[in-house]
PDB file of C-alpha atoms in Angstrom:
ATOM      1  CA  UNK A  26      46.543 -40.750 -16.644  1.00  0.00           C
ATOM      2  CA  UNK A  27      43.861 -39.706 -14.321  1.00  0.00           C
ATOM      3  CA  UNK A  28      43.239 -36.451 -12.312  1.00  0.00           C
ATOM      4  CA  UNK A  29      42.047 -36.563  -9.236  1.00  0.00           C
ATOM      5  CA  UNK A  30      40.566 -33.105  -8.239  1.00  0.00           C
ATOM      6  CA  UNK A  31      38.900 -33.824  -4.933  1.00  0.00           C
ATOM      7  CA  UNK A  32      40.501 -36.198  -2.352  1.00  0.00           C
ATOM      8  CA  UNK A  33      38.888 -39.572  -2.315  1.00  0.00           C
ATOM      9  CA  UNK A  34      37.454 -39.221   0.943  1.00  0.00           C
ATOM     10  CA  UNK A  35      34.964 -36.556  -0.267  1.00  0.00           C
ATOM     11  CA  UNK A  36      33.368 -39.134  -1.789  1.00  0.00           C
ATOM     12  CA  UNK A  37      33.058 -41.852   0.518  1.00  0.00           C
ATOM     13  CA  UNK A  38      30.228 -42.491   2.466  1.00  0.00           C
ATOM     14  CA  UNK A  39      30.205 -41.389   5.988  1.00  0.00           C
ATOM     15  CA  UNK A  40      31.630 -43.950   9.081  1.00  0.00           C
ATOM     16  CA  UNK A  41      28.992 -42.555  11.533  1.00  0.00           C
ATOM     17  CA  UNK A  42      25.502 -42.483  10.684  1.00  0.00           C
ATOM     18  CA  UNK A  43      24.212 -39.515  12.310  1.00  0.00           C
ATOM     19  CA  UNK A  44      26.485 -37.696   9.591  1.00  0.00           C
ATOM     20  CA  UNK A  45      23.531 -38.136   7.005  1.00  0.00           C
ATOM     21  CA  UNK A  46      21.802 -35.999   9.079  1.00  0.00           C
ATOM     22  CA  UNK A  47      23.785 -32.846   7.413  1.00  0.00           C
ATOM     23  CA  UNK A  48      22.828 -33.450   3.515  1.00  0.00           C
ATOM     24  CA  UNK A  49      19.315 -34.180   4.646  1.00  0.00           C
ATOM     25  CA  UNK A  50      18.689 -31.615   6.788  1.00  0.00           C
ATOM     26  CA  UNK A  51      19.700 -29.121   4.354  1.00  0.00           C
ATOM     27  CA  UNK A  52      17.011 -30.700   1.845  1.00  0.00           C
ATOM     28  CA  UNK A  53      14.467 -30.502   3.909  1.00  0.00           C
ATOM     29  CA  UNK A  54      15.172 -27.050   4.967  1.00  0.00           C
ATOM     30  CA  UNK A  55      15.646 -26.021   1.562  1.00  0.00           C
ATOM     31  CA  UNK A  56      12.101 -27.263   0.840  1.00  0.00           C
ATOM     32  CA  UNK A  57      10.457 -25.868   3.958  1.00  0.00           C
ATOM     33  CA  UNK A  58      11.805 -22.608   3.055  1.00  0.00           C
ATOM     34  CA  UNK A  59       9.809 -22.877  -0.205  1.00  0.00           C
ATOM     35  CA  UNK A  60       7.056 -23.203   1.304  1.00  0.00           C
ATOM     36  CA  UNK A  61       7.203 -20.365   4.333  1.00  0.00           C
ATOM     37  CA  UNK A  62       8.493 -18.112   1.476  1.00  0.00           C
ATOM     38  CA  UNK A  63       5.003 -19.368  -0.324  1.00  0.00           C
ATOM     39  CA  UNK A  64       2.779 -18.951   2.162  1.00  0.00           C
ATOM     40  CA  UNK A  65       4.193 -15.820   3.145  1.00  0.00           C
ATOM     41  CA  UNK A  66       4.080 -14.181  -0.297  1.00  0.00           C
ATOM     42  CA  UNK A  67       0.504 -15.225  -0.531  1.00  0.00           C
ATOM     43  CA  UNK A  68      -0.926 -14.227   2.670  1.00  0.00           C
ATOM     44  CA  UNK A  69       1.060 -10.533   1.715  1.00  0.00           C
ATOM     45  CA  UNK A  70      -0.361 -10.430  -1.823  1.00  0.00           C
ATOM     46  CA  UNK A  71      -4.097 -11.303  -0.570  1.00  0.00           C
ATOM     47  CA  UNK A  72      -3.876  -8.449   2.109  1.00  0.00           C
ATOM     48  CA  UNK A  73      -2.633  -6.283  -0.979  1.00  0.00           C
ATOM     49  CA  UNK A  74      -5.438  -6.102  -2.148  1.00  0.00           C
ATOM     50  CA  UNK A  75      -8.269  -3.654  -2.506  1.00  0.00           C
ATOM     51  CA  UNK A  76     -11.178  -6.007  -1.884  1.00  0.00           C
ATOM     52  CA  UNK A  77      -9.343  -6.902   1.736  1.00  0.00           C
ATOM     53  CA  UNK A  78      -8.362  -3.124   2.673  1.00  0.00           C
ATOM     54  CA  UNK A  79     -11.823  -2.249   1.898  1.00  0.00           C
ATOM     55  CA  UNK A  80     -13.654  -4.778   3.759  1.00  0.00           C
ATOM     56  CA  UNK A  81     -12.004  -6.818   6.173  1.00  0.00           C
ATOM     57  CA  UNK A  82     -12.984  -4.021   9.022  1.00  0.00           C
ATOM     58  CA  UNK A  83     -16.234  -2.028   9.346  1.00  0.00           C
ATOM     59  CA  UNK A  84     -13.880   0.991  10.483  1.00  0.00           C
ATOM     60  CA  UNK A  85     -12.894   1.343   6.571  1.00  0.00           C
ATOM     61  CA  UNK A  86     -16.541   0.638   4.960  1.00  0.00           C
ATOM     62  CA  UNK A  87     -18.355   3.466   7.547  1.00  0.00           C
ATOM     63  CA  UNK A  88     -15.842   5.970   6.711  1.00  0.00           C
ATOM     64  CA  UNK A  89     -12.752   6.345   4.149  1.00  0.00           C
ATOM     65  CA  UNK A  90     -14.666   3.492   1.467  1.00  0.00           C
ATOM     66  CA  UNK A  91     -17.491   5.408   1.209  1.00  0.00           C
ATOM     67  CA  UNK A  92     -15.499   8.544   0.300  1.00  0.00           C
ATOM     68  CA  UNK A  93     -13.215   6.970  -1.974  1.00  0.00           C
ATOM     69  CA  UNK A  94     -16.233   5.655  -3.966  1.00  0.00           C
ATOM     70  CA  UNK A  95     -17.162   9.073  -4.757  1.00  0.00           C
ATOM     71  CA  UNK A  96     -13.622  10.351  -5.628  1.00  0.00           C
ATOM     72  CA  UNK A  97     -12.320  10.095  -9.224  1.00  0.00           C
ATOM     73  CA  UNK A  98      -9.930   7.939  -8.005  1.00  0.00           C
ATOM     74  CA  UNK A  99     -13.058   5.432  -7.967  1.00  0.00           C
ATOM     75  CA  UNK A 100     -15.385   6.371 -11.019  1.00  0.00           C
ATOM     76  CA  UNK A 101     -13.564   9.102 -13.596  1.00  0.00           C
ATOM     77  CA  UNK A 102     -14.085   9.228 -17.702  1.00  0.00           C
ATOM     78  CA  UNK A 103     -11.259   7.093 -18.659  1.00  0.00           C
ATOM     79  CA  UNK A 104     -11.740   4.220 -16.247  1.00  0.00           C
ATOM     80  CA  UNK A 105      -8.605   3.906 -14.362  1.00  0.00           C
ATOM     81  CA  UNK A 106      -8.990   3.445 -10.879  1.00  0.00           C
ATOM     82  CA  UNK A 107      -6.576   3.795  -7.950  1.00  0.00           C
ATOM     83  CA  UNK A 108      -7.132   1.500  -5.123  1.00  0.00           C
ATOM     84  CA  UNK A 109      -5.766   1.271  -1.767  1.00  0.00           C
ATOM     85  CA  UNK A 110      -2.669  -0.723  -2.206  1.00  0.00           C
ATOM     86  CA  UNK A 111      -1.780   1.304  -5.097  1.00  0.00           C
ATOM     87  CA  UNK A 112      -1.826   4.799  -2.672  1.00  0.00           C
ATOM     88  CA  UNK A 113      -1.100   3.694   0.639  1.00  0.00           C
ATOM     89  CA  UNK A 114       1.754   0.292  -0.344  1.00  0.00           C
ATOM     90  CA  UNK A 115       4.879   1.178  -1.393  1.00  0.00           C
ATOM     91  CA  UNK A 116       5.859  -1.370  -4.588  1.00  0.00           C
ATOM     92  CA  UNK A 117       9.812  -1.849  -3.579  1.00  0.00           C
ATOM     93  CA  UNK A 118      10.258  -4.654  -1.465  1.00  0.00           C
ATOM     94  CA  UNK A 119      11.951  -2.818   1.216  1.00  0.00           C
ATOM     95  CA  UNK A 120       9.682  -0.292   1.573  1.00  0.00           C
ATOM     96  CA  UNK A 121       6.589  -2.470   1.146  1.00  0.00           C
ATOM     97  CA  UNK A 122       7.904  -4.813   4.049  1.00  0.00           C
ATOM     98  CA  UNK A 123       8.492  -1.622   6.683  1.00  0.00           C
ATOM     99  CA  UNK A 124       5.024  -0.363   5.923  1.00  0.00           C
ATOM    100  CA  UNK A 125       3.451  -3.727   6.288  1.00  0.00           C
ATOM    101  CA  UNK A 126       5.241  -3.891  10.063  1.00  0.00           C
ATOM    102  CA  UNK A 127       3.929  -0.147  10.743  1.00  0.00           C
ATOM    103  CA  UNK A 128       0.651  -1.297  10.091  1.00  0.00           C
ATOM    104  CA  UNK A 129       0.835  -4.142  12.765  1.00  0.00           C
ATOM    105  CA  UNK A 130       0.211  -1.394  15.500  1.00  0.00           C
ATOM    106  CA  UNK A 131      -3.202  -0.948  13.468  1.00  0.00           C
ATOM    107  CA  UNK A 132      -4.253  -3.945  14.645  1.00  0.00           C
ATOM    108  CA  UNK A 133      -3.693  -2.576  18.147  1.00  0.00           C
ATOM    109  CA  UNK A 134      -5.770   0.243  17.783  1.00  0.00           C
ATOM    110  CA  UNK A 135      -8.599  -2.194  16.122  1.00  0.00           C
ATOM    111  CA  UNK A 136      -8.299  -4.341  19.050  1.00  0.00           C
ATOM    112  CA  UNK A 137      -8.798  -1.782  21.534  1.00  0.00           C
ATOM    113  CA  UNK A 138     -11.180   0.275  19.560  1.00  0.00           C
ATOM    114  CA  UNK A 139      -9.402   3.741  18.705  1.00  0.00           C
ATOM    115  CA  UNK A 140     -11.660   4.869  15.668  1.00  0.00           C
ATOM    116  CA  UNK A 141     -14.461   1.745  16.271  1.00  0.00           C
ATOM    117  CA  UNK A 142     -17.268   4.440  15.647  1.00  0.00           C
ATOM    118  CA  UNK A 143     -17.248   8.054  13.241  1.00  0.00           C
ATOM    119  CA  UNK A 144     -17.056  10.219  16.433  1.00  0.00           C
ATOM    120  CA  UNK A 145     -13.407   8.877  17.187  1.00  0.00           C
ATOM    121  CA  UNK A 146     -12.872   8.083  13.196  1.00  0.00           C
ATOM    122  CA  UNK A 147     -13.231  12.503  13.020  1.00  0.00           C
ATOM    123  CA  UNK A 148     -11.925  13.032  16.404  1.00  0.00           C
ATOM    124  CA  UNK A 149      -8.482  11.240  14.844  1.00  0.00           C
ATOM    125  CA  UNK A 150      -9.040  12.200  11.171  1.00  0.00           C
ATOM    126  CA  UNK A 151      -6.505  15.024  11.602  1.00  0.00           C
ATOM    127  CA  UNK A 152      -4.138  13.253  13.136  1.00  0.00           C
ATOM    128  CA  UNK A 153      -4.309  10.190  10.631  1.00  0.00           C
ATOM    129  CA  UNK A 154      -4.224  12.279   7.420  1.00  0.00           C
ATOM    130  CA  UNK A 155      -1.032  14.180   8.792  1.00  0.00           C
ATOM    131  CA  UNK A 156       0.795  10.867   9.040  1.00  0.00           C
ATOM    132  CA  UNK A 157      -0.261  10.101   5.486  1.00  0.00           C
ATOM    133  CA  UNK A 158       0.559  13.068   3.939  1.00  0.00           C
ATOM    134  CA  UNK A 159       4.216  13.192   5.495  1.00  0.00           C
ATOM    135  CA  UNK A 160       5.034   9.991   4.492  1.00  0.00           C
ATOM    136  CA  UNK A 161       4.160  10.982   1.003  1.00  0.00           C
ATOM    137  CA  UNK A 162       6.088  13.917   1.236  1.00  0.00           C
ATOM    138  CA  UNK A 163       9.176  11.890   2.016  1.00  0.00           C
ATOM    139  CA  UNK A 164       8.750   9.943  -0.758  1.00  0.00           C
ATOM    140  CA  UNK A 165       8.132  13.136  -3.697  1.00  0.00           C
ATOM    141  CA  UNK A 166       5.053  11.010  -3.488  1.00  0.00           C
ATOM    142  CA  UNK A 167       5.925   8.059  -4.906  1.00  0.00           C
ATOM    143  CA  UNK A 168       3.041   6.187  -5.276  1.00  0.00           C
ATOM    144  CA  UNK A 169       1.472   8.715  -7.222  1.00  0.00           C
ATOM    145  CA  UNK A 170       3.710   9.374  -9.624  1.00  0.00           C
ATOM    146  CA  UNK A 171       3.523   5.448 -10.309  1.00  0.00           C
ATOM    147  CA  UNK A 172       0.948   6.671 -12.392  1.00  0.00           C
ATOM    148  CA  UNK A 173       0.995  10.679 -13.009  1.00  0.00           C
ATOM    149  CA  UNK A 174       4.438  11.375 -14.351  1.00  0.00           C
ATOM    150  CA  UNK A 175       4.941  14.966 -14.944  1.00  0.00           C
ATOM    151  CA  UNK A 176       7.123  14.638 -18.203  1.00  0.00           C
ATOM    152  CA  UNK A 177       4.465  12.965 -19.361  1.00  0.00           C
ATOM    153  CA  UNK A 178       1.555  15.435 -18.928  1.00  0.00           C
ATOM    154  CA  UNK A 179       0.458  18.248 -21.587  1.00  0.00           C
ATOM    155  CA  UNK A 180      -0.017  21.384 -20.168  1.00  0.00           C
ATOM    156  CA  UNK A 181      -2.018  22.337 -23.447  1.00  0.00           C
ATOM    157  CA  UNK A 182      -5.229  20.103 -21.871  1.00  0.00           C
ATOM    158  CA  UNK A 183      -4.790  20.805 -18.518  1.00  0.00           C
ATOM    159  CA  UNK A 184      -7.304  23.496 -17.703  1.00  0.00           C
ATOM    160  CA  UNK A 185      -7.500  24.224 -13.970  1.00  0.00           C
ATOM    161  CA  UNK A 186      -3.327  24.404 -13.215  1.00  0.00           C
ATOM    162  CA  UNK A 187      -0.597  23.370 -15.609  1.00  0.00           C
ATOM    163  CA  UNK A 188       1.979  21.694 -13.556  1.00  0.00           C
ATOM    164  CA  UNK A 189       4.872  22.666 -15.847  1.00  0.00           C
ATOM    165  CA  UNK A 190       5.468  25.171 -13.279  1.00  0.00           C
ATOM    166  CA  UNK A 191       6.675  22.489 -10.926  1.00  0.00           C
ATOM    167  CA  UNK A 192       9.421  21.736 -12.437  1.00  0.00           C
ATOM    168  CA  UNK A 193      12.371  22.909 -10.523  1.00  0.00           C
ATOM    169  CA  UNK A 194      10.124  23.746  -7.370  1.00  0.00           C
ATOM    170  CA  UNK A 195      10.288  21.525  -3.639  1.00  0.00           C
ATOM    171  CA  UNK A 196       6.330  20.518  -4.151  1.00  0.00           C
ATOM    172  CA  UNK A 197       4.985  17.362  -4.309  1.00  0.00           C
ATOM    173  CA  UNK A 198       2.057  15.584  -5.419  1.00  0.00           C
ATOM    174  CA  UNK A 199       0.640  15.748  -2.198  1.00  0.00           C
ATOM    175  CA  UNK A 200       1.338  19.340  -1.552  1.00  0.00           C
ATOM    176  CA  UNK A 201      -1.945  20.170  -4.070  1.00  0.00           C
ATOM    177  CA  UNK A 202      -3.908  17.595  -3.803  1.00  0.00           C
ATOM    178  CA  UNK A 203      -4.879  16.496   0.214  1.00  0.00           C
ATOM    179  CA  UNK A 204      -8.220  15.667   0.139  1.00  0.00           C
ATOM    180  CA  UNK A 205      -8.209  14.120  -3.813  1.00  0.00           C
ATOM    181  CA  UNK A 206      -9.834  10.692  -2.706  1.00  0.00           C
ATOM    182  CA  UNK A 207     -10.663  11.665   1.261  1.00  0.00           C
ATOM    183  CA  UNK A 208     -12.301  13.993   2.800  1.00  0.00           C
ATOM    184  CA  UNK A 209     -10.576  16.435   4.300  1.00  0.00           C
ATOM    185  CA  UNK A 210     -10.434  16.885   7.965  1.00  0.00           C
ATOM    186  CA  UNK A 211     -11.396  19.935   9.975  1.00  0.00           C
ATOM    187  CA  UNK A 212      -8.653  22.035  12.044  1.00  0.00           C
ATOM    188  CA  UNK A 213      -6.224  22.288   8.751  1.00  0.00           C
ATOM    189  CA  UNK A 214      -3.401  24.745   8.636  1.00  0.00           C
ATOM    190  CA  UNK A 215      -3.168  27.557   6.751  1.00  0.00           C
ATOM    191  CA  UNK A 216       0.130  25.940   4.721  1.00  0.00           C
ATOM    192  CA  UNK A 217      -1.676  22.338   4.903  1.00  0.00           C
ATOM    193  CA  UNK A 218      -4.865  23.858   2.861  1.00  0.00           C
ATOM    194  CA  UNK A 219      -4.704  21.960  -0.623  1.00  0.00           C
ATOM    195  CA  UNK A 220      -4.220  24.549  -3.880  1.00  0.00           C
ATOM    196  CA  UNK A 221      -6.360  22.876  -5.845  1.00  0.00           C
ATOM    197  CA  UNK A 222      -9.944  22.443  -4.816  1.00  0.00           C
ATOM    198  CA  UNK A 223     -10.352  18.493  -3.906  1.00  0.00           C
ATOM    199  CA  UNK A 224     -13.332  17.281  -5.919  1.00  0.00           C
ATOM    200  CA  UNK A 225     -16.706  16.935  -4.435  1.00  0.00           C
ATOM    201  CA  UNK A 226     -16.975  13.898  -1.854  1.00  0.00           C
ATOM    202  CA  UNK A 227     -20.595  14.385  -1.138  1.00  0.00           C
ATOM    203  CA  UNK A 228     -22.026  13.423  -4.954  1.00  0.00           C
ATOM    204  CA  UNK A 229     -25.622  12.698  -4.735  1.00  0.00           C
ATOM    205  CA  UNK A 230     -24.477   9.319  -5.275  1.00  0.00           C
ATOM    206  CA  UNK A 231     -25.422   6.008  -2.839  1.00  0.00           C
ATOM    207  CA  UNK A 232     -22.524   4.650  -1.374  1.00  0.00           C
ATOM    208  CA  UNK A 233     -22.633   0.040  -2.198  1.00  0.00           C
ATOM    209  CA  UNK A 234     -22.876  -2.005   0.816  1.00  0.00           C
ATOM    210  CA  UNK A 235     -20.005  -4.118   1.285  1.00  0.00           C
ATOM    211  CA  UNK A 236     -21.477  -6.970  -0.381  1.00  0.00           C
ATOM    212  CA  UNK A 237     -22.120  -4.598  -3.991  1.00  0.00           C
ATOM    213  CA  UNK A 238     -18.560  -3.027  -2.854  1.00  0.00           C
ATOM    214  CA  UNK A 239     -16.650  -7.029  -2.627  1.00  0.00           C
ATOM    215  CA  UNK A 240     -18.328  -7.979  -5.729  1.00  0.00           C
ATOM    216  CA  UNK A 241     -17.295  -4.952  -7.944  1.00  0.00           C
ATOM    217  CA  UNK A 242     -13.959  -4.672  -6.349  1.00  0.00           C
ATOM    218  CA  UNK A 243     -13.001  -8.021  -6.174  1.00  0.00           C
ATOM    219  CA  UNK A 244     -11.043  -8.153  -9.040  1.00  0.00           C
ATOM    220  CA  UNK A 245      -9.054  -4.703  -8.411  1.00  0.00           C
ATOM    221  CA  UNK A 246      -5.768  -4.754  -6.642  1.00  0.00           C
TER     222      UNK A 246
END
């Protein structure tokens, strides 16, 4: 005895010819949305990286690259280095998509020169760091904590401020440490004034041109 689960006609070929259209379209649209979702993966990967933040516009290498390679987020004892993906993109999805659509209005402000020199870099340095700092705040500073977890961290070896006293406090990351890999701008209030000391950004030490800076960064996302 046989079964016949589908009707016949499910089978048969199609009377009109433009009906192949359907299976075959949906091929080729399944393949062309392989490749869109590959191309767009890799063009958001290769501007993930460090070696494109930190020189793919002269506004970053004259100001914020130069202080970040004398912050210990650049050079420290155990070599672990934070770079600017791993700060300033979040790693969900989500998140990582809505930031990379805020930063489209960046290349407005390239285009029509907002901070194209270090007079209107300082003159907006204020307003710029605010905006970072309160989206880190929103987040208990995610990004951060990506790598500094504080049930993780002895309070036995940490010699300028234990942070076991966070614990079950509203502060963040953030909240202590403004200024940890930038320099800090001028015009800070009194609540916005870091409580520990950010390290010294002026280190007697020459900042690499952004050939030196591409070639030891280009490895680093």
């Amino acid at each position: 005895m046989k079964f016949n689960l589908l009707p016949a006609k499910l089978w048969s070929l199609p009377k009109k010819w433009w009906l192949f259209g359907i299976p075959i379209g949906g091929i080729i649209t399944f393949f062309v949305g392989i490749i869109f979702w590959g191309g767009f993966n890799t063009a958001m990967e290769m501007t993930n990286t460090t070696a494109f933040c930190a020189t793919s516009c002269h506004e970053m290498r004259q100001a914020v690259v130069p202080e970040w390679q004398r912050s210990v987020h650049y050079t420290n004892r155990s070599g672990v280095q934070a770079g600017c993906p791993d700060c300033h993109v979040p790693e969900p999805w989500v998140d990582k998509m809505i930031r990379k659509m805020q930063a489209s209005m960046e290349l407005y402000h390239k285009m029509v020169g907002t901070i194209d020199n270090m007079e209107k870099f300082e003159e907006h340095r204020l307003t710029m760091a605010r905006r970072v700092w309160k989206a880190m705040q929103k987040t208990d500073s995610r990004e951060c904590r990506n790598c500094h977890q504080l049930q993780h961290m002895n309070p036995d070896v940490q010699q300028k401020m234990k942070h076991e006293f966070l614990y079950g406090t509203a502060r963040t990351c953030i909240d202590c440490h403004r200024g940890i890999a930038h320099q800090l701008p001028q015009g800070l209030f009194p609540d916005e004034v870091p409580m520990v000391t950010p390290p010294d950004l002026n280190l007697d030490l020459p900042p690499l041109d952004s050939d030196d800076l591409l070639k030891h960064i280009k490895d680093i996302k």
